[in-house]
Short mmCIF file of C-alpha atoms and ligand atoms in Angstrom, two decimals:
data_model
loop_
_atom_site.label_atom_id
_atom_site.label_comp_id
_atom_site.label_asym_id
_atom_site.label_seq_id
_atom_site.Cartn_x
_atom_site.Cartn_y
_atom_site.Cartn_z
CA MET A 1 0.50 0.27 0.13
CA ALA A 2 1.26 3.70 -0.61
CA GLU A 3 2.30 5.63 1.52
CA VAL A 4 0.39 9.13 1.86
CA SER A 5 4.11 10.73 1.22
CA ASP A 6 3.57 8.81 -2.17
CA LEU A 7 0.15 9.86 -2.72
CA THR A 8 1.80 13.51 -2.15
CA LYS A 9 4.48 12.89 -5.08
CA LEU A 10 1.89 11.71 -7.24
CA ARG A 11 -0.35 14.65 -6.51
CA ALA A 12 2.46 16.87 -7.79
CA ALA A 13 3.18 15.12 -10.68
CA LEU A 14 -0.61 15.66 -12.11
CA SER A 15 -1.70 18.00 -14.73
CA GLY A 16 -4.89 17.03 -13.29
CA TYR A 17 -5.41 16.40 -9.63
CA LEU A 18 -5.87 13.51 -7.07
CA ILE A 19 -8.35 13.36 -4.28
CA GLU A 20 -7.81 11.55 -1.17
CA PRO A 21 -10.60 10.61 1.45
CA ARG A 22 -9.66 13.56 3.68
CA GLU A 23 -11.12 15.88 1.21
CA GLU A 24 -14.65 17.05 0.44
CA ALA A 25 -14.78 16.09 -3.07
CA TYR A 26 -14.28 12.38 -2.33
CA ASP A 27 -17.36 11.08 -1.33
CA GLN A 28 -18.78 12.30 -4.36
CA ALA A 29 -15.99 11.64 -6.52
CA ARG A 30 -15.46 7.70 -5.42
CA ARG A 31 -20.00 6.99 -6.32
CA VAL A 32 -20.45 5.44 -9.07
CA TRP A 33 -23.70 4.99 -11.04
CA ASN A 34 -25.28 1.68 -9.26
CA GLY A 35 -26.03 2.88 -5.23
CA MET A 36 -25.08 -0.72 -4.27
CA ILE A 37 -21.52 0.15 -5.09
CA ASP A 38 -19.89 1.37 -1.92
CA ARG A 39 -15.75 1.35 -2.23
CA ARG A 40 -13.43 3.35 -0.73
CA PRO A 41 -9.75 3.66 -2.97
CA ALA A 42 -6.95 5.04 -1.36
CA ALA A 43 -6.75 7.97 -3.85
CA ILE A 44 -9.00 8.88 -7.48
CA ALA A 45 -6.37 10.71 -9.90
CA ARG A 46 -8.21 12.51 -12.19
CA CYS A 47 -6.01 12.53 -14.96
CA ALA A 48 -5.97 15.54 -17.82
CA THR A 49 -3.41 14.37 -19.89
CA VAL A 50 -2.52 10.94 -21.32
CA THR A 51 0.77 11.64 -19.53
CA ASP A 52 -1.25 11.58 -16.20
CA ALA A 53 -2.70 8.38 -17.14
CA VAL A 54 1.36 7.01 -17.58
CA ARG A 55 2.12 8.44 -13.98
CA CYS A 56 -0.88 6.64 -12.36
CA VAL A 57 0.30 3.43 -14.00
CA GLU A 58 4.26 3.80 -13.01
CA PHE A 59 2.89 5.14 -9.29
CA ALA A 60 0.45 2.20 -8.80
CA ARG A 61 2.64 -0.65 -9.79
CA THR A 62 5.70 0.98 -8.27
CA CYS A 63 3.50 0.58 -4.86
CA ASP A 64 1.57 -2.70 -5.87
CA MET A 65 -1.52 -0.83 -5.77
CA THR A 66 -4.64 -2.22 -6.89
CA VAL A 67 -6.42 0.29 -10.17
CA ALA A 68 -9.41 0.30 -11.28
CA ILE A 69 -10.26 2.85 -14.72
CA ARG A 70 -13.16 5.01 -14.72
CA GLY A 71 -14.71 6.00 -18.22
CA GLY A 72 -18.52 7.07 -17.25
CA GLY A 73 -18.81 5.39 -13.89
CA HIS A 74 -21.94 3.41 -15.72
CA ASN A 75 -20.70 -0.09 -15.11
CA VAL A 76 -23.66 -2.14 -13.09
CA ALA A 77 -20.55 -4.29 -11.59
CA GLY A 78 -18.66 -0.76 -10.02
CA ASN A 79 -15.36 -1.77 -11.61
CA ALA A 80 -14.53 1.95 -12.11
CA VAL A 81 -13.61 1.94 -8.35
CA CYS A 82 -12.03 -0.10 -6.04
CA ASP A 83 -10.91 -0.51 -2.29
CA GLY A 84 -8.04 0.53 -0.90
CA GLY A 85 -6.16 1.59 -4.68
CA LEU A 86 -5.95 3.88 -7.13
CA VAL A 87 -8.81 5.14 -9.23
CA ILE A 88 -7.62 6.08 -12.60
CA ASP A 89 -10.49 8.56 -13.85
CA LEU A 90 -10.83 9.75 -16.55
CA SER A 91 -13.76 11.97 -16.76
CA LEU A 92 -11.56 15.51 -17.14
CA MET A 93 -10.63 14.23 -20.76
CA LYS A 94 -13.54 15.46 -22.66
CA GLU A 95 -11.39 16.94 -25.92
CA ILE A 96 -13.81 15.56 -29.12
CA VAL A 97 -12.29 16.50 -32.70
CA VAL A 98 -14.89 15.89 -35.46
CA ASP A 99 -12.98 15.99 -39.13
CA ALA A 100 -16.38 15.73 -41.07
CA PRO A 101 -15.11 15.63 -44.37
CA ARG A 102 -13.62 12.29 -43.41
CA ARG A 103 -16.86 11.14 -40.89
CA ARG A 104 -14.32 10.57 -38.55
CA VAL A 105 -14.48 11.80 -34.52
CA ARG A 106 -11.69 11.63 -32.23
CA ALA A 107 -12.62 11.77 -28.27
CA GLY A 108 -11.42 11.08 -25.02
CA GLY A 109 -11.63 8.30 -22.86
CA GLY A 110 -13.64 10.71 -20.57
CA VAL A 111 -16.40 11.52 -23.09
CA VAL A 112 -20.07 10.27 -22.59
CA TRP A 113 -22.76 9.66 -25.11
CA GLY A 114 -24.47 12.73 -24.57
CA GLU A 115 -21.46 14.58 -25.11
CA LEU A 116 -20.07 12.71 -28.18
CA ASP A 117 -23.84 12.61 -29.71
CA ALA A 118 -23.94 16.62 -29.23
CA ALA A 119 -20.62 17.48 -31.09
CA THR A 120 -21.22 14.62 -33.91
CA GLN A 121 -24.76 15.76 -34.92
CA GLN A 122 -23.50 19.36 -35.47
CA HIS A 123 -22.73 17.86 -38.82
CA GLY A 124 -25.57 15.64 -39.22
CA LEU A 125 -23.12 12.56 -38.02
CA ALA A 126 -23.39 9.87 -35.20
CA THR A 127 -22.13 6.47 -34.36
CA THR A 128 -24.02 3.69 -32.80
CA GLY A 129 -23.72 5.23 -29.10
CA GLY A 130 -25.30 4.25 -25.83
CA LEU A 131 -29.76 4.57 -24.93
CA MET A 132 -28.19 6.83 -22.04
CA SER A 133 -26.46 10.28 -22.42
CA THR A 134 -24.47 10.15 -19.27
CA THR A 135 -22.53 6.28 -20.58
CA GLY A 136 -19.03 6.69 -20.67
CA ILE A 137 -17.76 5.69 -24.55
CA ALA A 138 -15.02 3.95 -23.52
CA GLY A 139 -16.43 1.34 -21.23
CA PHE A 140 -19.11 0.65 -23.60
CA THR A 141 -17.11 0.49 -26.57
CA LEU A 142 -14.39 -2.18 -24.94
CA GLY A 143 -17.43 -4.25 -24.28
CA GLY A 144 -19.41 -3.90 -27.76
CA GLY A 145 -22.02 -1.37 -27.36
CA LEU A 146 -25.56 -1.78 -28.07
CA GLY A 147 -27.40 1.09 -29.35
CA ASN A 148 -29.89 2.81 -31.24
CA LEU A 149 -28.13 2.90 -34.51
CA MET A 150 -26.43 -0.66 -34.26
CA ARG A 151 -28.39 -2.74 -37.03
CA SER A 152 -27.50 0.36 -39.55
CA TYR A 153 -24.07 0.16 -38.66
CA GLY A 154 -23.03 -2.22 -36.14
CA LEU A 155 -21.41 -2.22 -32.85
CA ALA A 156 -20.03 0.73 -31.55
CA CYS A 157 -16.84 -0.91 -31.33
CA ASP A 158 -17.00 -2.03 -35.22
CA ASN A 159 -17.08 1.59 -35.89
CA LEU A 160 -13.71 2.04 -33.89
CA LEU A 161 -10.61 2.80 -36.05
CA SER A 162 -8.18 3.28 -33.61
CA ALA A 163 -7.20 3.79 -29.90
CA GLN A 164 -4.73 5.66 -27.48
CA LEU A 165 -3.23 2.99 -25.03
CA VAL A 166 -1.32 2.83 -22.24
CA THR A 167 -0.38 -0.33 -21.04
CA ALA A 168 0.68 -2.13 -18.09
CA ASP A 169 4.27 -1.54 -18.28
CA GLY A 170 3.66 2.22 -19.00
CA ARG A 171 4.03 2.15 -22.52
CA GLU A 172 1.36 4.90 -24.79
CA LEU A 173 0.49 2.86 -27.83
CA MET A 174 -1.57 3.93 -30.78
CA VAL A 175 -3.61 0.40 -31.99
CA SER A 176 -5.09 0.52 -35.34
CA GLY A 177 -5.80 -2.09 -37.90
CA VAL A 178 -2.40 -1.32 -38.70
CA GLU A 179 -0.69 -0.90 -35.65
CA ASN A 180 -0.63 -2.75 -32.83
CA SER A 181 -3.78 -4.88 -34.28
CA ASP A 182 -3.34 -7.86 -32.10
CA LEU A 183 -4.49 -5.40 -29.04
CA PHE A 184 -6.71 -3.38 -31.66
CA TRP A 185 -8.92 -6.62 -31.72
CA ALA A 186 -8.84 -7.29 -28.01
CA LEU A 187 -10.29 -4.07 -27.20
CA ARG A 188 -13.65 -4.76 -29.61
CA GLY A 189 -15.11 -6.43 -26.83
CA GLY A 190 -12.51 -7.43 -24.14
CA GLY A 191 -13.32 -4.63 -21.86
CA GLY A 192 -10.75 -2.56 -19.82
CA ASN A 193 -7.89 -5.47 -19.69
CA PHE A 194 -5.78 -4.42 -21.93
CA GLY A 195 -4.71 -0.69 -20.38
CA VAL A 196 -6.19 2.46 -20.28
CA VAL A 197 -7.67 4.05 -23.49
CA THR A 198 -7.07 7.84 -23.44
CA GLU A 199 -8.63 8.53 -26.70
CA LEU A 200 -10.92 6.58 -29.04
CA GLN A 201 -11.29 7.58 -32.57
CA PHE A 202 -14.48 6.52 -34.59
CA GLN A 203 -15.97 6.11 -37.96
CA LEU A 204 -19.24 8.09 -38.42
CA ASP A 205 -22.36 8.32 -40.61
CA PRO A 206 -24.93 10.49 -41.44
CA VAL A 207 -27.76 9.92 -39.07
CA GLY A 208 -30.68 12.81 -38.94
CA PRO A 209 -30.91 15.28 -37.38
CA ILE A 210 -34.78 14.34 -37.42
CA LEU A 211 -35.52 10.42 -37.08
CA VAL A 212 -39.25 9.06 -36.50
CA ALA A 213 -38.70 7.13 -32.71
CA GLY A 214 -40.16 7.10 -29.60
CA GLY A 215 -42.38 4.14 -27.62
CA VAL A 216 -46.34 2.80 -27.62
CA ALA A 217 -47.20 1.05 -24.57
CA HIS A 218 -50.13 -1.59 -23.63
CA PRO A 219 -51.49 -2.39 -20.03
CA LEU A 220 -49.71 -5.61 -18.69
CA SER A 221 -53.33 -7.50 -19.40
CA ALA A 222 -51.98 -7.13 -23.31
CA ALA A 223 -48.02 -7.98 -22.45
CA ARG A 224 -48.28 -11.68 -23.95
CA ASP A 225 -49.79 -10.53 -27.44
CA THR A 226 -47.72 -7.47 -27.42
CA LEU A 227 -44.78 -9.58 -27.09
CA ARG A 228 -45.61 -11.88 -29.93
CA PHE A 229 -46.41 -9.02 -31.87
CA TYR A 230 -42.77 -7.59 -31.00
CA ARG A 231 -41.35 -10.63 -32.56
CA GLU A 232 -43.72 -10.57 -35.52
CA VAL A 233 -41.96 -6.82 -35.81
CA THR A 234 -38.51 -7.69 -35.52
CA THR A 235 -38.54 -10.26 -37.42
CA GLY A 236 -36.82 -9.59 -41.05
CA ALA A 237 -37.17 -6.05 -39.84
CA ALA A 238 -34.94 -3.58 -42.25
CA ASP A 239 -31.83 -2.83 -40.62
CA ALA A 240 -32.89 0.65 -40.39
CA LEU A 241 -35.59 -0.04 -37.73
CA MET A 242 -34.98 -0.49 -33.99
CA VAL A 243 -37.35 -1.77 -31.86
CA TYR A 244 -37.01 -2.50 -27.81
CA ALA A 245 -39.53 -4.47 -26.08
CA ASN A 246 -39.89 -3.82 -22.29
CA LEU A 247 -42.17 -4.72 -19.40
CA GLY A 248 -41.74 -1.57 -16.88
CA HIS A 249 -44.08 0.90 -15.22
CA GLY A 250 -46.01 3.95 -16.34
CA PRO A 251 -45.54 7.77 -14.71
CA ASP A 252 -48.65 6.95 -12.29
CA GLY A 253 -47.07 3.19 -11.20
CA SER A 254 -48.77 1.14 -13.12
CA PRO A 255 -47.08 -2.08 -14.94
CA ARG A 256 -47.13 -2.40 -18.48
CA VAL A 257 -45.54 -3.69 -21.53
CA GLY A 258 -43.92 -1.16 -24.56
CA MET A 259 -42.01 -0.98 -27.56
CA ARG A 260 -39.89 1.59 -28.35
CA SER A 261 -38.97 2.28 -31.66
CA VAL A 262 -36.00 4.53 -33.83
CA PHE A 263 -36.12 4.44 -37.49
CA ASN A 264 -32.68 5.96 -39.01
CA GLY A 265 -33.84 7.04 -42.45
CA PRO A 266 -35.94 9.64 -43.79
CA VAL A 267 -39.00 11.15 -41.64
CA ALA A 268 -42.02 9.60 -44.17
CA ALA A 269 -39.66 6.38 -44.17
CA GLY A 270 -40.08 5.95 -40.75
CA GLU A 271 -43.77 7.22 -40.21
CA GLU A 272 -44.40 4.27 -43.13
CA ALA A 273 -41.87 1.84 -41.16
CA VAL A 274 -43.76 2.34 -37.47
CA ARG A 275 -47.12 2.20 -39.11
CA LYS A 276 -47.84 -1.39 -38.40
CA LEU A 277 -46.06 -0.84 -34.74
CA ARG A 278 -48.39 1.64 -33.80
CA GLY A 279 -51.79 0.16 -35.38
CA PHE A 280 -51.21 -2.69 -33.18
CA GLY A 281 -54.20 -3.10 -30.13
CA SER A 282 -55.01 -0.09 -28.27
CA PRO A 283 -52.45 1.82 -26.82
CA ILE A 284 -52.33 3.45 -23.82
CA ALA A 285 -49.84 5.84 -25.11
CA ASP A 286 -47.98 6.47 -28.07
CA GLU A 287 -44.81 8.70 -28.28
CA ILE A 288 -44.14 8.19 -31.39
CA ARG A 289 -43.07 11.25 -33.48
CA PRO A 290 -40.39 12.91 -35.41
CA ARG A 291 -37.47 13.95 -33.12
CA SER A 292 -33.74 14.91 -33.17
CA TYR A 293 -31.43 12.02 -32.68
CA VAL A 294 -29.98 13.96 -29.90
CA GLU A 295 -32.97 13.78 -28.43
CA ILE A 296 -33.37 10.20 -29.10
CA GLN A 297 -30.72 9.57 -27.23
CA ARG A 298 -31.47 10.71 -24.06
CA LEU A 299 -35.22 9.34 -24.02
CA VAL A 300 -34.33 7.04 -21.30
CA ASP A 301 -32.12 9.16 -18.93
CA PRO A 302 -35.09 9.83 -16.66
CA ASN A 303 -35.89 5.83 -16.31
CA PHE A 304 -32.15 5.39 -15.00
CA PRO A 305 -31.01 8.33 -12.25
CA ALA A 306 -27.50 7.70 -11.09
CA GLY A 307 -27.05 6.36 -7.44
CA ARG A 308 -30.34 4.17 -6.96
CA LEU A 309 -29.64 0.51 -5.93
CA ASN A 310 -29.52 -1.50 -8.83
CA TYR A 311 -28.64 -5.38 -9.89
CA TRP A 312 -28.98 -6.59 -13.53
CA LYS A 313 -28.79 -9.91 -14.81
CA ALA A 314 -28.66 -10.57 -18.42
CA HIS A 315 -28.84 -13.22 -21.23
CA PHE A 316 -28.23 -13.30 -24.98
CA LEU A 317 -31.61 -15.05 -27.00
CA ALA A 318 -31.28 -16.71 -30.30
CA GLU A 319 -35.42 -17.09 -30.48
CA LEU A 320 -38.42 -15.41 -28.16
CA SER A 321 -40.22 -18.24 -27.88
CA ASP A 322 -44.07 -18.23 -26.49
CA GLU A 323 -42.21 -20.18 -23.66
CA LEU A 324 -40.51 -17.68 -22.66
CA ILE A 325 -42.73 -14.87 -23.26
CA ASP A 326 -45.36 -16.31 -21.20
CA LEU A 327 -42.87 -16.82 -18.28
CA VAL A 328 -41.39 -13.61 -18.25
CA VAL A 329 -44.75 -11.88 -18.45
CA GLU A 330 -45.60 -14.14 -15.21
CA ALA A 331 -42.47 -13.00 -13.31
CA PHE A 332 -42.96 -9.88 -14.01
CA ARG A 333 -46.41 -9.86 -12.34
CA ARG A 334 -44.55 -10.61 -9.17
CA VAL A 335 -41.61 -7.69 -9.43
CA PRO A 336 -41.30 -6.36 -6.44
CA SER A 337 -40.26 -2.86 -7.41
CA ARG A 338 -42.06 -0.51 -9.55
CA TYR A 339 -38.54 0.62 -10.68
CA SER A 340 -37.31 -2.77 -12.06
CA GLY A 341 -38.20 -3.56 -15.44
CA ILE A 342 -37.47 -6.27 -18.29
CA ALA A 343 -35.79 -5.72 -22.04
CA PHE A 344 -35.28 -7.30 -25.26
CA GLU A 345 -32.76 -5.51 -27.62
CA HIS A 346 -33.24 -6.57 -31.45
CA MET A 347 -30.34 -7.52 -32.71
CA GLY A 348 -29.53 -8.72 -36.01
CA GLY A 349 -28.87 -6.61 -39.25
CA THR A 350 -25.03 -5.26 -39.70
CA VAL A 351 -24.26 -6.26 -36.12
CA ALA A 352 -24.85 -9.83 -37.56
CA ARG A 353 -22.64 -9.23 -40.98
CA VAL A 354 -19.74 -9.13 -38.92
CA GLY A 355 -17.85 -12.50 -37.90
CA ALA A 356 -17.68 -14.09 -34.68
CA SER A 357 -13.98 -13.83 -34.44
CA GLU A 358 -13.31 -10.84 -36.28
CA THR A 359 -13.57 -8.57 -32.84
CA ALA A 360 -13.11 -9.85 -29.06
CA PHE A 361 -16.93 -9.31 -29.04
CA SER A 362 -18.23 -12.45 -30.70
CA HIS A 363 -22.31 -12.68 -29.99
CA ARG A 364 -22.92 -12.05 -33.25
CA SER A 365 -25.53 -14.80 -34.30
CA ALA A 366 -27.71 -13.57 -31.21
CA ALA A 367 -31.59 -12.30 -31.84
CA TYR A 368 -32.09 -10.67 -29.11
CA SER A 369 -29.84 -9.15 -26.01
CA PHE A 370 -32.33 -10.21 -22.84
CA LEU A 371 -31.91 -7.77 -19.76
CA ILE A 372 -33.37 -7.84 -15.90
CA LEU A 373 -33.19 -4.47 -14.56
CA ALA A 374 -34.19 -4.87 -10.60
CA GLY A 375 -33.77 -1.39 -9.39
CA TRP A 376 -34.82 -0.51 -6.23
CA GLU A 377 -34.16 2.21 -3.21
CA ASP A 378 -35.21 1.34 -0.28
CA PRO A 379 -31.37 -1.03 0.97
CA SER A 380 -34.38 -3.45 3.38
CA GLU A 381 -35.69 -4.69 -0.09
CA SER A 382 -32.60 -5.46 -1.63
CA GLU A 383 -32.82 -9.19 -0.62
CA ALA A 384 -35.58 -9.50 -2.11
CA ASN A 385 -35.13 -7.65 -5.61
CA VAL A 386 -31.75 -9.38 -5.94
CA ALA A 387 -33.71 -12.61 -5.69
CA TRP A 388 -36.75 -11.73 -8.30
CA ALA A 389 -33.93 -11.09 -10.92
CA ARG A 390 -31.82 -14.12 -9.78
CA ASP A 391 -34.90 -16.64 -9.96
CA LEU A 392 -35.94 -15.34 -13.10
CA TRP A 393 -32.86 -15.65 -14.82
CA GLU A 394 -32.31 -18.89 -13.82
CA GLN A 395 -35.82 -19.85 -15.00
CA VAL A 396 -34.96 -18.06 -18.14
CA ARG A 397 -31.42 -19.66 -18.70
CA PRO A 398 -32.48 -22.89 -20.55
CA MET A 399 -34.04 -21.42 -23.11
CA ALA A 400 -31.13 -18.51 -23.69
CA ALA A 401 -28.92 -18.84 -26.30
CA ALA A 402 -24.94 -19.58 -24.90
CA GLY A 403 -22.94 -16.22 -23.53
CA VAL A 404 -23.94 -12.76 -21.77
CA TYR A 405 -23.17 -9.21 -23.16
CA VAL A 406 -19.98 -8.24 -20.87
CA ASN A 407 -21.13 -4.73 -20.25
CA TYR A 408 -24.25 -6.08 -18.31
CA LEU A 409 -22.23 -8.52 -15.97
CA GLY A 410 -22.21 -7.73 -12.38
CA GLY A 411 -19.63 -9.56 -10.05
CA GLU A 412 -20.93 -13.05 -11.19
CA GLY A 413 -17.65 -15.42 -10.88
CA GLU A 414 -15.33 -16.62 -13.35
CA GLN A 415 -17.70 -18.91 -15.38
CA ARG A 416 -20.17 -16.22 -16.05
CA ILE A 417 -17.16 -14.56 -17.85
CA HIS A 418 -16.02 -17.02 -19.95
CA GLU A 419 -19.22 -16.84 -21.08
CA ALA A 420 -19.40 -13.73 -21.98
CA TYR A 421 -15.82 -13.63 -23.83
CA GLY A 422 -16.90 -16.95 -25.67
CA PRO A 423 -14.73 -18.50 -28.28
CA ASN A 424 -12.47 -15.94 -27.89
CA LEU A 425 -11.24 -16.41 -24.61
CA ASP A 426 -8.61 -18.26 -25.45
CA ARG A 427 -7.06 -15.67 -27.84
CA LEU A 428 -7.85 -13.42 -25.83
CA THR A 429 -6.35 -14.71 -22.42
CA GLU A 430 -2.71 -15.29 -25.40
CA ILE A 431 -3.24 -11.43 -25.84
CA LYS A 432 -3.33 -10.27 -22.34
CA ARG A 433 -0.06 -12.38 -21.28
CA ARG A 434 1.77 -11.21 -24.32
CA TYR A 435 0.53 -7.14 -22.52
CA ASP A 436 -0.35 -8.04 -19.09
CA PRO A 437 1.45 -10.67 -17.79
CA ASP A 438 0.84 -9.91 -14.15
CA ASN A 439 -2.85 -8.94 -14.16
CA PHE A 440 -1.94 -5.19 -13.43
CA PHE A 441 -5.70 -4.71 -15.09
CA HIS A 442 -7.96 -6.77 -13.08
CA MET A 443 -10.75 -4.84 -11.93
CA ASN A 444 -13.02 -5.56 -14.46
CA GLN A 445 -14.51 -8.58 -15.99
CA ASN A 446 -11.29 -10.17 -15.76
CA ILE A 447 -9.10 -12.26 -18.22
CA ARG A 448 -6.81 -14.21 -16.21
CA PRO A 449 -3.48 -14.42 -18.03
CA GLU A 450 -2.65 -18.05 -16.81
CA ALA A 451 -4.00 -20.22 -19.31
CA LEU A 452 -7.57 -20.64 -18.61
CA ARG A 453 -9.78 -24.03 -19.40
CA HIS A 454 -12.13 -22.80 -22.01
CA THR A 455 -15.68 -24.70 -21.05
C1 LIG S 1 -28.35 2.81 -17.39
C2 LIG S 1 -27.36 2.04 -18.38
C3 LIG S 1 -27.55 2.28 -19.91
C4 LIG S 1 -26.88 1.28 -20.55
N1 LIG S 1 -27.11 1.28 -22.14
C5 LIG S 1 -26.14 0.77 -22.13
C6 LIG S 1 -26.43 0.78 -23.85
O1 LIG S 1 -27.49 1.06 -24.38
N2 LIG S 1 -25.89 -0.11 -24.70
C7 LIG S 1 -24.88 -0.87 -24.22
O2 LIG S 1 -24.30 -1.83 -24.42
N3 LIG S 1 -24.66 -0.67 -22.46
C8 LIG S 1 -25.41 0.29 -21.95
N4 LIG S 1 -25.14 -0.21 -20.65
C9 LIG S 1 -24.14 -0.90 -20.27
C10 LIG S 1 -22.19 -0.16 -20.60
O3 LIG S 1 -22.13 0.01 -21.94
C11 LIG S 1 -21.49 -0.59 -19.61
O4 LIG S 1 -21.80 -0.17 -17.99
C12 LIG S 1 -20.00 0.23 -19.87
O5 LIG S 1 -19.05 -0.31 -18.89
C13 LIG S 1 -19.81 1.70 -19.64
O6 LIG S 1 -18.82 2.53 -19.55
P1 LIG S 1 -18.63 3.36 -19.00
O7 LIG S 1 -17.43 4.00 -19.09
O8 LIG S 1 -19.67 4.15 -18.22
O9 LIG S 1 -17.90 2.40 -17.84
P2 LIG S 1 -17.67 2.77 -16.44
O10 LIG S 1 -18.49 2.02 -15.05
O11 LIG S 1 -16.38 4.08 -16.10
O12 LIG S 1 -16.16 1.53 -16.67
C14 LIG S 1 -16.36 0.22 -16.70
C15 LIG S 1 -15.24 -0.82 -16.83
O13 LIG S 1 -14.79 -0.36 -18.28
C16 LIG S 1 -13.27 -0.29 -18.16
N5 LIG S 1 -13.00 1.28 -18.79
C17 LIG S 1 -14.09 2.09 -18.93
N6 LIG S 1 -13.41 2.95 -19.48
C18 LIG S 1 -12.24 2.90 -19.75
C19 LIG S 1 -10.88 3.33 -20.28
N7 LIG S 1 -11.15 4.35 -20.67
N8 LIG S 1 -9.59 2.54 -21.01
C20 LIG S 1 -10.36 1.36 -20.15
N9 LIG S 1 -10.90 0.26 -19.75
C21 LIG S 1 -11.99 1.28 -18.91
C22 LIG S 1 -12.70 -1.04 -16.90
O14 LIG S 1 -12.59 -1.97 -16.90
C23 LIG S 1 -14.08 -0.53 -16.05
O15 LIG S 1 -14.17 -1.09 -14.99
C24 LIG S 1 -25.70 0.63 -19.93
C25 LIG S 1 -25.83 0.58 -18.39
C26 LIG S 1 -26.24 1.73 -17.54
C27 LIG S 1 -26.13 1.45 -16.22
#
């Protein structure tokens, strides 16, 4: 463990600043999105430059300290913060440079999606980003990155052109298809295992600025029929049409089923594409309309405030069977909290046209991502909420496809981590061994450098 005097040296060496437990800013700085996470690092280094990140890595190595890397602090597992170690916090690294003629953007490791979308949309451009404006571009992209544009343009990691990386031995590397291409492959789905990403460069495409988007809601009594209809709408849908389904609660707290759509194309074509969706049943709410892409990228923000208690469980699905729909709807009737929900994210399109071994993210043939989002406010209700999510997840497991999205994993153990990296685990392990043989970067869904038996 580092001595206080050592931290003083680190503080003096940074262009950014260091926050220690005695400081007023400490309690706010150690918080992450998930209120279940309550960890107390020895210090939080708010890096302002790549050199700061290098100094943090060198310092932590010398003192044998654990490091955690923080991008947007959104991850439900809370690995952006550690007990007793050093948090390498990139939230000051906010530079965004759009190269509109070449349709590219470079952005610092602390940028969040709301910031990137606002900057690229000034030029009528965008890349696949998260559904919430406060999710970090770094952690999101390193795990894969599922979003509204993915059926049109692929996952966020498919649009990554290059990254600047600080490795475990303190080197600054440029990583792309031509430089350090082994690392470039690993970064696109292998999470934060390989170093500190201080800058990311993405490919952009023309988007909007106005797209047809929004949700339709039905009462829970119509949930079975609505989810069967959702399956029908999503089967064979155009790449431009993204539809999510969810079981949740309305503003008055009543349980409901919803379908939220985004059409990535001209407004007239969008109105046509959502006509069938709007015509189904008797919706209790219809909020589909032309909206700016920037607004669309903030639509779900109010549903997921920072600090609430959260527990998530996920699967990929090869299909949405009647049996699974029945099971999920029944389980939702027993949900203990009005803040909990169940979501289906429609995969396919461009995502599926990339090979399973082309990037570290391998789950290319999944039809849907299935997510149980338990959220509640009173800590005395934690046991009941966690039990509800676990129970449903166990019931769905026999019907699920192999694998899980690494960015939706909590602390679920090594077997589940193997399932997240799937058939790419062995190659990821080799690259980890090459660049981080001591497992310096282990606060993540960890790829252990020693050989693992892949089950
Ligand atoms: C409300 C909410 C909505 C979400 N919506 C979506 C969605 O639409 N689509 C989707 O795919 N996912 C979504 N996610 C999941 C999200 O992709 C992950 O939580 C992701 O890890 C968040 O990235 P972050 O930078 O904010 O995370 P952080 O918590 O800061 O970091 C998570 C991990 O990523 C790694 N990491 C982060 N930054 C860096 C860096 N600069 N260099 C190296 N490693 C780094 C570290 O291992 C770190 O532990 C959502 C999560 C939440 C809570």
